[in-house]
XYZ file of C-alpha atoms in Angstrom:
354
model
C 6.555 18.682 -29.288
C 4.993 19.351 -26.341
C 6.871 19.025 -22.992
C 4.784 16.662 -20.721
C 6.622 17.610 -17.673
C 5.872 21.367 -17.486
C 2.225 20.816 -17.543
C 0.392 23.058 -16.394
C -1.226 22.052 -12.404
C -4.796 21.166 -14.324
C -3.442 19.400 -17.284
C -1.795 17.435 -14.523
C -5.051 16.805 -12.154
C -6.994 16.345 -15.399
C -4.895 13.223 -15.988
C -4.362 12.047 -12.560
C -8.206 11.565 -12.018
C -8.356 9.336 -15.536
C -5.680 7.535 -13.919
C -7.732 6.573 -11.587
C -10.513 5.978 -12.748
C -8.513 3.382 -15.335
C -7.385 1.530 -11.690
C -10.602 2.082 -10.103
C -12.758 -1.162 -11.841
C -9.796 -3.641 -11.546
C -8.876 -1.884 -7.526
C -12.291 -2.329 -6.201
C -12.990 -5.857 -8.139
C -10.000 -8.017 -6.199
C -11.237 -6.526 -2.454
C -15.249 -7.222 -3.885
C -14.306 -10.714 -4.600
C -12.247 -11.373 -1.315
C -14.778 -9.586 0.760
C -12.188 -7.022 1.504
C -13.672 -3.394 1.994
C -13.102 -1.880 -1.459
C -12.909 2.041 0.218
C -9.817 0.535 2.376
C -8.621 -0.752 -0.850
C -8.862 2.868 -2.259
C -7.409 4.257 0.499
C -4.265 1.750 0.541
C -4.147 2.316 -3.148
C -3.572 6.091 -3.005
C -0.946 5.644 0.148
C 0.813 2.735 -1.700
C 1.490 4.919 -4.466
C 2.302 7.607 -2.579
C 5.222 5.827 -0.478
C 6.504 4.424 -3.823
C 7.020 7.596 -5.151
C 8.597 8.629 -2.597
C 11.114 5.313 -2.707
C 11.813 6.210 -5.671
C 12.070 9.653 -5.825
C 9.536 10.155 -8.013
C 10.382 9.189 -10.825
C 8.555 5.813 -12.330
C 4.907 6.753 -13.710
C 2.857 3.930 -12.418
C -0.501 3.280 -10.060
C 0.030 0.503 -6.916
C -3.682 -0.943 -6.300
C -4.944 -4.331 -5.599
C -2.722 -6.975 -6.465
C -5.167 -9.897 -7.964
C -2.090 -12.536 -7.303
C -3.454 -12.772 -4.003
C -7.015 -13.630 -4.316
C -7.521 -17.187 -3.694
C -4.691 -17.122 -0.681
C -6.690 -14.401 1.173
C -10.110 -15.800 0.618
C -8.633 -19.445 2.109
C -6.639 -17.291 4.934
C -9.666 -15.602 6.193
C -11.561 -18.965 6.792
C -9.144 -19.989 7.772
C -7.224 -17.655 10.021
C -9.269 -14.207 10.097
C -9.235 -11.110 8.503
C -6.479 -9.777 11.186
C -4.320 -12.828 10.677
C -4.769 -12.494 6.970
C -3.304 -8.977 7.303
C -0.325 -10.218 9.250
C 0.334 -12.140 6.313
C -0.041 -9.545 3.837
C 2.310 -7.515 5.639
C 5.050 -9.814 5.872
C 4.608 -10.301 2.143
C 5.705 -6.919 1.331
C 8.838 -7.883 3.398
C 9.882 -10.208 -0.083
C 9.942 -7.610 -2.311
C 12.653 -5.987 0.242
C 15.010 -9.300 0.254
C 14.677 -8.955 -4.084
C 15.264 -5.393 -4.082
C 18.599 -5.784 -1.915
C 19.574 -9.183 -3.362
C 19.482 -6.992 -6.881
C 21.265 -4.536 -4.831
C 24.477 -6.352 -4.164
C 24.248 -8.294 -7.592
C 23.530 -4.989 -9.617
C 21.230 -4.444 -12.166
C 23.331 -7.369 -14.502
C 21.944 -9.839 -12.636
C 18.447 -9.043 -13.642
C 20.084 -8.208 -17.211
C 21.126 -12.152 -17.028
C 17.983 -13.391 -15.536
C 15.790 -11.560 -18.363
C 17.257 -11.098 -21.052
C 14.958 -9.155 -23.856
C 13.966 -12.969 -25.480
C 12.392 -13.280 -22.344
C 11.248 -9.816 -21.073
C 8.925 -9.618 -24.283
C 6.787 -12.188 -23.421
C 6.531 -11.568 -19.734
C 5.250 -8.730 -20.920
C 2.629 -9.990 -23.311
C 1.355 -12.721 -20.609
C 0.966 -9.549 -18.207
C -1.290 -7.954 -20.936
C -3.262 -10.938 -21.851
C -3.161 -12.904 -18.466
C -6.541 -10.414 -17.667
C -7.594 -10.610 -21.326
C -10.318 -13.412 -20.206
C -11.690 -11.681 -17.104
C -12.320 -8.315 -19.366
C -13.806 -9.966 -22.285
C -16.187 -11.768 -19.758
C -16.903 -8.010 -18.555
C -17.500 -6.632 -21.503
C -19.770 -9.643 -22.281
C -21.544 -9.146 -19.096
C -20.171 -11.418 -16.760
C -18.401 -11.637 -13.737
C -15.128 -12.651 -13.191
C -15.622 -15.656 -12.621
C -18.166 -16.637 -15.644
C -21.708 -15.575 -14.374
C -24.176 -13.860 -16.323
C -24.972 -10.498 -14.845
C -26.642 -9.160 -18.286
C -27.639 -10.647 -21.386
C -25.098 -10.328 -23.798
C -26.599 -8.344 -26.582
C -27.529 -5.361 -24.028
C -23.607 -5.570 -22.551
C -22.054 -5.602 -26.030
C -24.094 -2.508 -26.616
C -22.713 -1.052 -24.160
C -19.327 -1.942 -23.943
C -18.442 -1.863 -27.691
C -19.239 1.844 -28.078
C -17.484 2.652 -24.606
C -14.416 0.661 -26.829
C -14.766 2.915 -29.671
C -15.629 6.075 -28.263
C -11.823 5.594 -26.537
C -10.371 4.847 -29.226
C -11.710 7.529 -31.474
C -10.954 10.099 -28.219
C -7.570 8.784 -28.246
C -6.701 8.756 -32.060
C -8.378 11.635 -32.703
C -9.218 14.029 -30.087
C -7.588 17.331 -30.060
C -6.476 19.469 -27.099
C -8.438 18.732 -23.357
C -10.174 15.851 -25.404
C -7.057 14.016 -26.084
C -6.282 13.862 -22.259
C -9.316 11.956 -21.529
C -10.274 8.963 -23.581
C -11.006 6.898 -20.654
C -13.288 9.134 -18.786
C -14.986 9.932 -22.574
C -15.538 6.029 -22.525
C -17.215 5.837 -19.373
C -19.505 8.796 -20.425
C -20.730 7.103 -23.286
C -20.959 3.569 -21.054
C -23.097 5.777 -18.742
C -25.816 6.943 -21.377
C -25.876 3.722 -22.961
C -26.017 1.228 -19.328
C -28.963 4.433 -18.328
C -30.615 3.834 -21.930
C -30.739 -0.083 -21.490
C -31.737 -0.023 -17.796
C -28.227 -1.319 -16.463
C -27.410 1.488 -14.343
C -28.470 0.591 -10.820
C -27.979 4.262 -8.591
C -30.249 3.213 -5.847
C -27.120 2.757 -2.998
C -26.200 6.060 -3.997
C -29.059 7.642 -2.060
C -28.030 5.520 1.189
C -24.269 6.137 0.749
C -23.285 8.997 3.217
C -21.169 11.970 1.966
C -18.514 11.327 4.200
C -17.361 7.918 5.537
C -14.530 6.613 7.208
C -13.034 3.340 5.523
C -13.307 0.307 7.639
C -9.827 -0.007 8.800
C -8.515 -3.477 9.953
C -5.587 -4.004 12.224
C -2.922 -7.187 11.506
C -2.515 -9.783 14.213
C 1.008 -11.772 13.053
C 0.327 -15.332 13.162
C 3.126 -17.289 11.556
C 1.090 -20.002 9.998
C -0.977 -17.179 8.116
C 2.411 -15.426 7.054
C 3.591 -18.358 5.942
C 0.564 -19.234 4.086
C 0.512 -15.924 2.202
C 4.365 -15.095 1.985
C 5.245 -17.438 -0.420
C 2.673 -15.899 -2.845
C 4.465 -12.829 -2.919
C 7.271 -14.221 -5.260
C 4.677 -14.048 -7.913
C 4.132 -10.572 -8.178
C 7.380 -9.464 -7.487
C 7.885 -10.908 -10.834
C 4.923 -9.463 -12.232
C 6.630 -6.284 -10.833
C 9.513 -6.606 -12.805
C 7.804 -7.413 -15.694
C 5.559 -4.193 -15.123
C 8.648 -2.091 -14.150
C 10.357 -2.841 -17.835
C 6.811 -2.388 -19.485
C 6.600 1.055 -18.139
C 9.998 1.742 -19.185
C 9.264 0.133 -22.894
C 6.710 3.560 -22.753
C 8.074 6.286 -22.174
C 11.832 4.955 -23.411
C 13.486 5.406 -19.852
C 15.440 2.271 -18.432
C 13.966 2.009 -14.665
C 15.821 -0.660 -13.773
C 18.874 1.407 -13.684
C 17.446 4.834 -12.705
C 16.083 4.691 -10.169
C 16.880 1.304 -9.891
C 15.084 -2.044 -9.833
C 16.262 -2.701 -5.858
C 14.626 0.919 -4.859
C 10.885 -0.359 -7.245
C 10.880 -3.688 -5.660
C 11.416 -1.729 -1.899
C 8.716 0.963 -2.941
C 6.567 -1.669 -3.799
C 7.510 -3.848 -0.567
C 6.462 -0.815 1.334
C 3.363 -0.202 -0.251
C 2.312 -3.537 0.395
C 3.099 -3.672 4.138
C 1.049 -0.303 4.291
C -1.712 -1.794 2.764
C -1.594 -4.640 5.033
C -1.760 -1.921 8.543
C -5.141 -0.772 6.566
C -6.681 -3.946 6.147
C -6.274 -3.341 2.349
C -5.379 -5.767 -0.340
C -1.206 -5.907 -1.201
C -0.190 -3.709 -3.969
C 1.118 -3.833 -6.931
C 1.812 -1.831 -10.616
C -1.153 -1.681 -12.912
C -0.934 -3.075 -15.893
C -4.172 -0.747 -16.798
C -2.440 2.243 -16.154
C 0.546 1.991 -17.967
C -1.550 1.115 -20.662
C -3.106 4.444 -19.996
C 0.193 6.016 -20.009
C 0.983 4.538 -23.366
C -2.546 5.627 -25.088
C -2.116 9.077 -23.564
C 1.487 9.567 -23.696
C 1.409 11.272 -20.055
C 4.539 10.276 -18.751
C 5.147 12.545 -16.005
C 5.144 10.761 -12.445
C 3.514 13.839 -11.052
C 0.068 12.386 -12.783
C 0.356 9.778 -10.320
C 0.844 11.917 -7.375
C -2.812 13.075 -8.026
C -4.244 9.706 -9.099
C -3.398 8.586 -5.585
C -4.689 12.187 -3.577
C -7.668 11.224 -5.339
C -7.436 7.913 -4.591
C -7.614 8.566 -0.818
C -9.719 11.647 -0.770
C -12.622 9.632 -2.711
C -12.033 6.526 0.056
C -13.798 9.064 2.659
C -16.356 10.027 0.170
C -19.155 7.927 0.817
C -21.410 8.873 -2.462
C -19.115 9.330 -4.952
C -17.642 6.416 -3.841
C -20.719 4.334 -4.444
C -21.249 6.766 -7.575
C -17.933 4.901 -8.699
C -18.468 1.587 -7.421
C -22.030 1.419 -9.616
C -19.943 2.210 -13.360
C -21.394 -1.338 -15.120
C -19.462 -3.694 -15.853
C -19.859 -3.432 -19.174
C -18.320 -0.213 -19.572
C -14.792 -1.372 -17.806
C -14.603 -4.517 -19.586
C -14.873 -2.711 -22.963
C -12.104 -0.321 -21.468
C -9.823 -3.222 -19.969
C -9.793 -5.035 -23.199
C -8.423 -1.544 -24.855
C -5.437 -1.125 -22.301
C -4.687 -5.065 -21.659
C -4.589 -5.045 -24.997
C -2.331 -2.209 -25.537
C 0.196 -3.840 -22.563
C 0.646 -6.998 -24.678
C 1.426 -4.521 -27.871
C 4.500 -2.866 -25.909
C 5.497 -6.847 -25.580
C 5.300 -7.609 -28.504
C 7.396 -4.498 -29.673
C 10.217 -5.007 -27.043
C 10.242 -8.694 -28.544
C 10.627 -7.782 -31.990
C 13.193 -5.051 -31.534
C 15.784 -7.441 -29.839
């Protein structure tokens, strides 16, 4: 059997860039709906996962983007508040995963052992899966998030169907090179098809300039914005645990003990409070990717080193940024429902087993 760790460098880049483009619909959406800037977003992304690998010593395969836990407190905290304020908030937040990581610190790894035990673990799993189901089958239906009709359904579930299959057949099939990118073959196909039917709008391309530089946004602390947004943050630190064993249900490695659940919920703290310097969304693990990870069986952390070089080298390229930002929606729902889907199988498995 292959060893996925001695790679060589381009088998590794190869599969970093999927990565990313797996995160990229679900990164950019959360910031799009907020009114975030989605390049900050990409930029916050790649140095999020960047300072959790180094945490954690590299050692957990997963992608830190956009966190969409936090949508509806950050829309009402930047009426409310401001952007900057917002950001305050969003930085303190990160602070919460730090207090869980060193509360599981001085209770050890039993505690979480007690707190989740496998009966339990199985379905947080599933509900991570299938808590997005609804917002990808509206994509691959044609609709936004939140319900609206952006195309007519027969032209999106000829596009998104075949960008479902083509994956799947890549990834079931595909020998060699074409085995390491079922996502990207996907999104190919999604292309042609969205060109075919006239759903491929590259008109901002033109206007985008090659190279940009993200619209950064300072924090101003404001205490009734932190605590606005702080309390949020217990949310997804529990999504993060969840996500943390789900990762581990994958490749077969217990996290939680190497290299710890207190040093995941710190990387992720930090990644957060980053993102919140930026003016970026908070952070957290992607449920997409470790689907990814699953369907491609790349388990080598190094992959995610590259996702998130790419991450931030693409947030200062203006075109292919907007190159990225016009995939359809179509074509990502058809994917998401693939690797959401795939998520709620490693549930169901961890379930079963205990």
């Amino acid at each position: 059997m292959r060893d996925e760790f001695n790679d060589p460098l381009w088998r590794q880049v190869l599969s970093g860039a999927q990565m990313l483009f797996v995160a990229f619909g679900a990164l950019v959406l959360m910031p799009l709906i907020t009114g975030l800037d989605p390049n900050v977003a990409l930029f916050t992304a790649g140095l999020g996962t960047l300072l959790f690998q180094i945490v954690t010593g590299r050692q957990v395969p997963v992608f830190l983007a956009s966190s969409f836990a936090f949508i509806t407190p950050i829309i009402l905290a930047k009426g409310q508040f401001g952007l900057a304020e917002t950001m305050g908030g969003v930085v303190a937040a990160g602070f919460v995963y730090t207090f869980l990581g060193l509360a599981v610190k001085i209770k050890g790894t039993g505690f979480i052992d007690r707190l989740l035990p496998p009966v339990v673990i199985g379905p947080v799993i599933i509900s991570i899966g299938l808590a997005m189901a609804p917002i990808a089958a509206n994509m691959a239906m044609g609709k936004a998030g939140d319900g609206s009709v952006l195309l007519p359904y027969s032209t999106a579930m000829w596009i998104s169907m075949p960008t479902l299959l083509t994956t799947l057949i890549v990834a079931v099939f595909g020998r060699g090179i074409f085995r390491l990118v079922p996502i990207i073959s996907g999104i190919l196909v999604g292309f042609a098809l969205s060109l075919y039917f006239g759903a491929l709008d590259l008109s901002h391309v033109a206007d985008a300039p090659w190279l940009a530089v993200p619209a950064f946004t300072a924090p101003a602390f404001n205490w009734q914005a932190i605590l606005f947004i702080v309390p949020v943050a217990l949310a997804p630190a529990i999504e993060h645990i969840g996500g943390v064993i789900a990762v581990g249900s994958v490749t077969g490695k217990n996290y939680l003990k190497t290299p710890g659940l207190h040093r995941t919920l710190l990387g992720d703290g930090v990644a957060t409070s980053a993102a919140g310097l930026f003016g970026g969304p908070p952070n957290t693990t992607y449920a997409e990717v470790t689907g990814a990870v699953m369907l491609t069986k790349a388990y080598n952390p190094k992959i995610m080193t590259w996702a998130a070089i790419f991450a931030i080298t693409l947030a200062f390229i203006g075109k292919f940024g907007a190159i990225l930002q016009s995939i359809p929606v179509p074509v990502m729902g058809g994917i998401l429902c693939l690797l959401f889907g795939s998520i709620a199988a490693v549930g169901m498995n961890t379930l079963i087993r205990h």
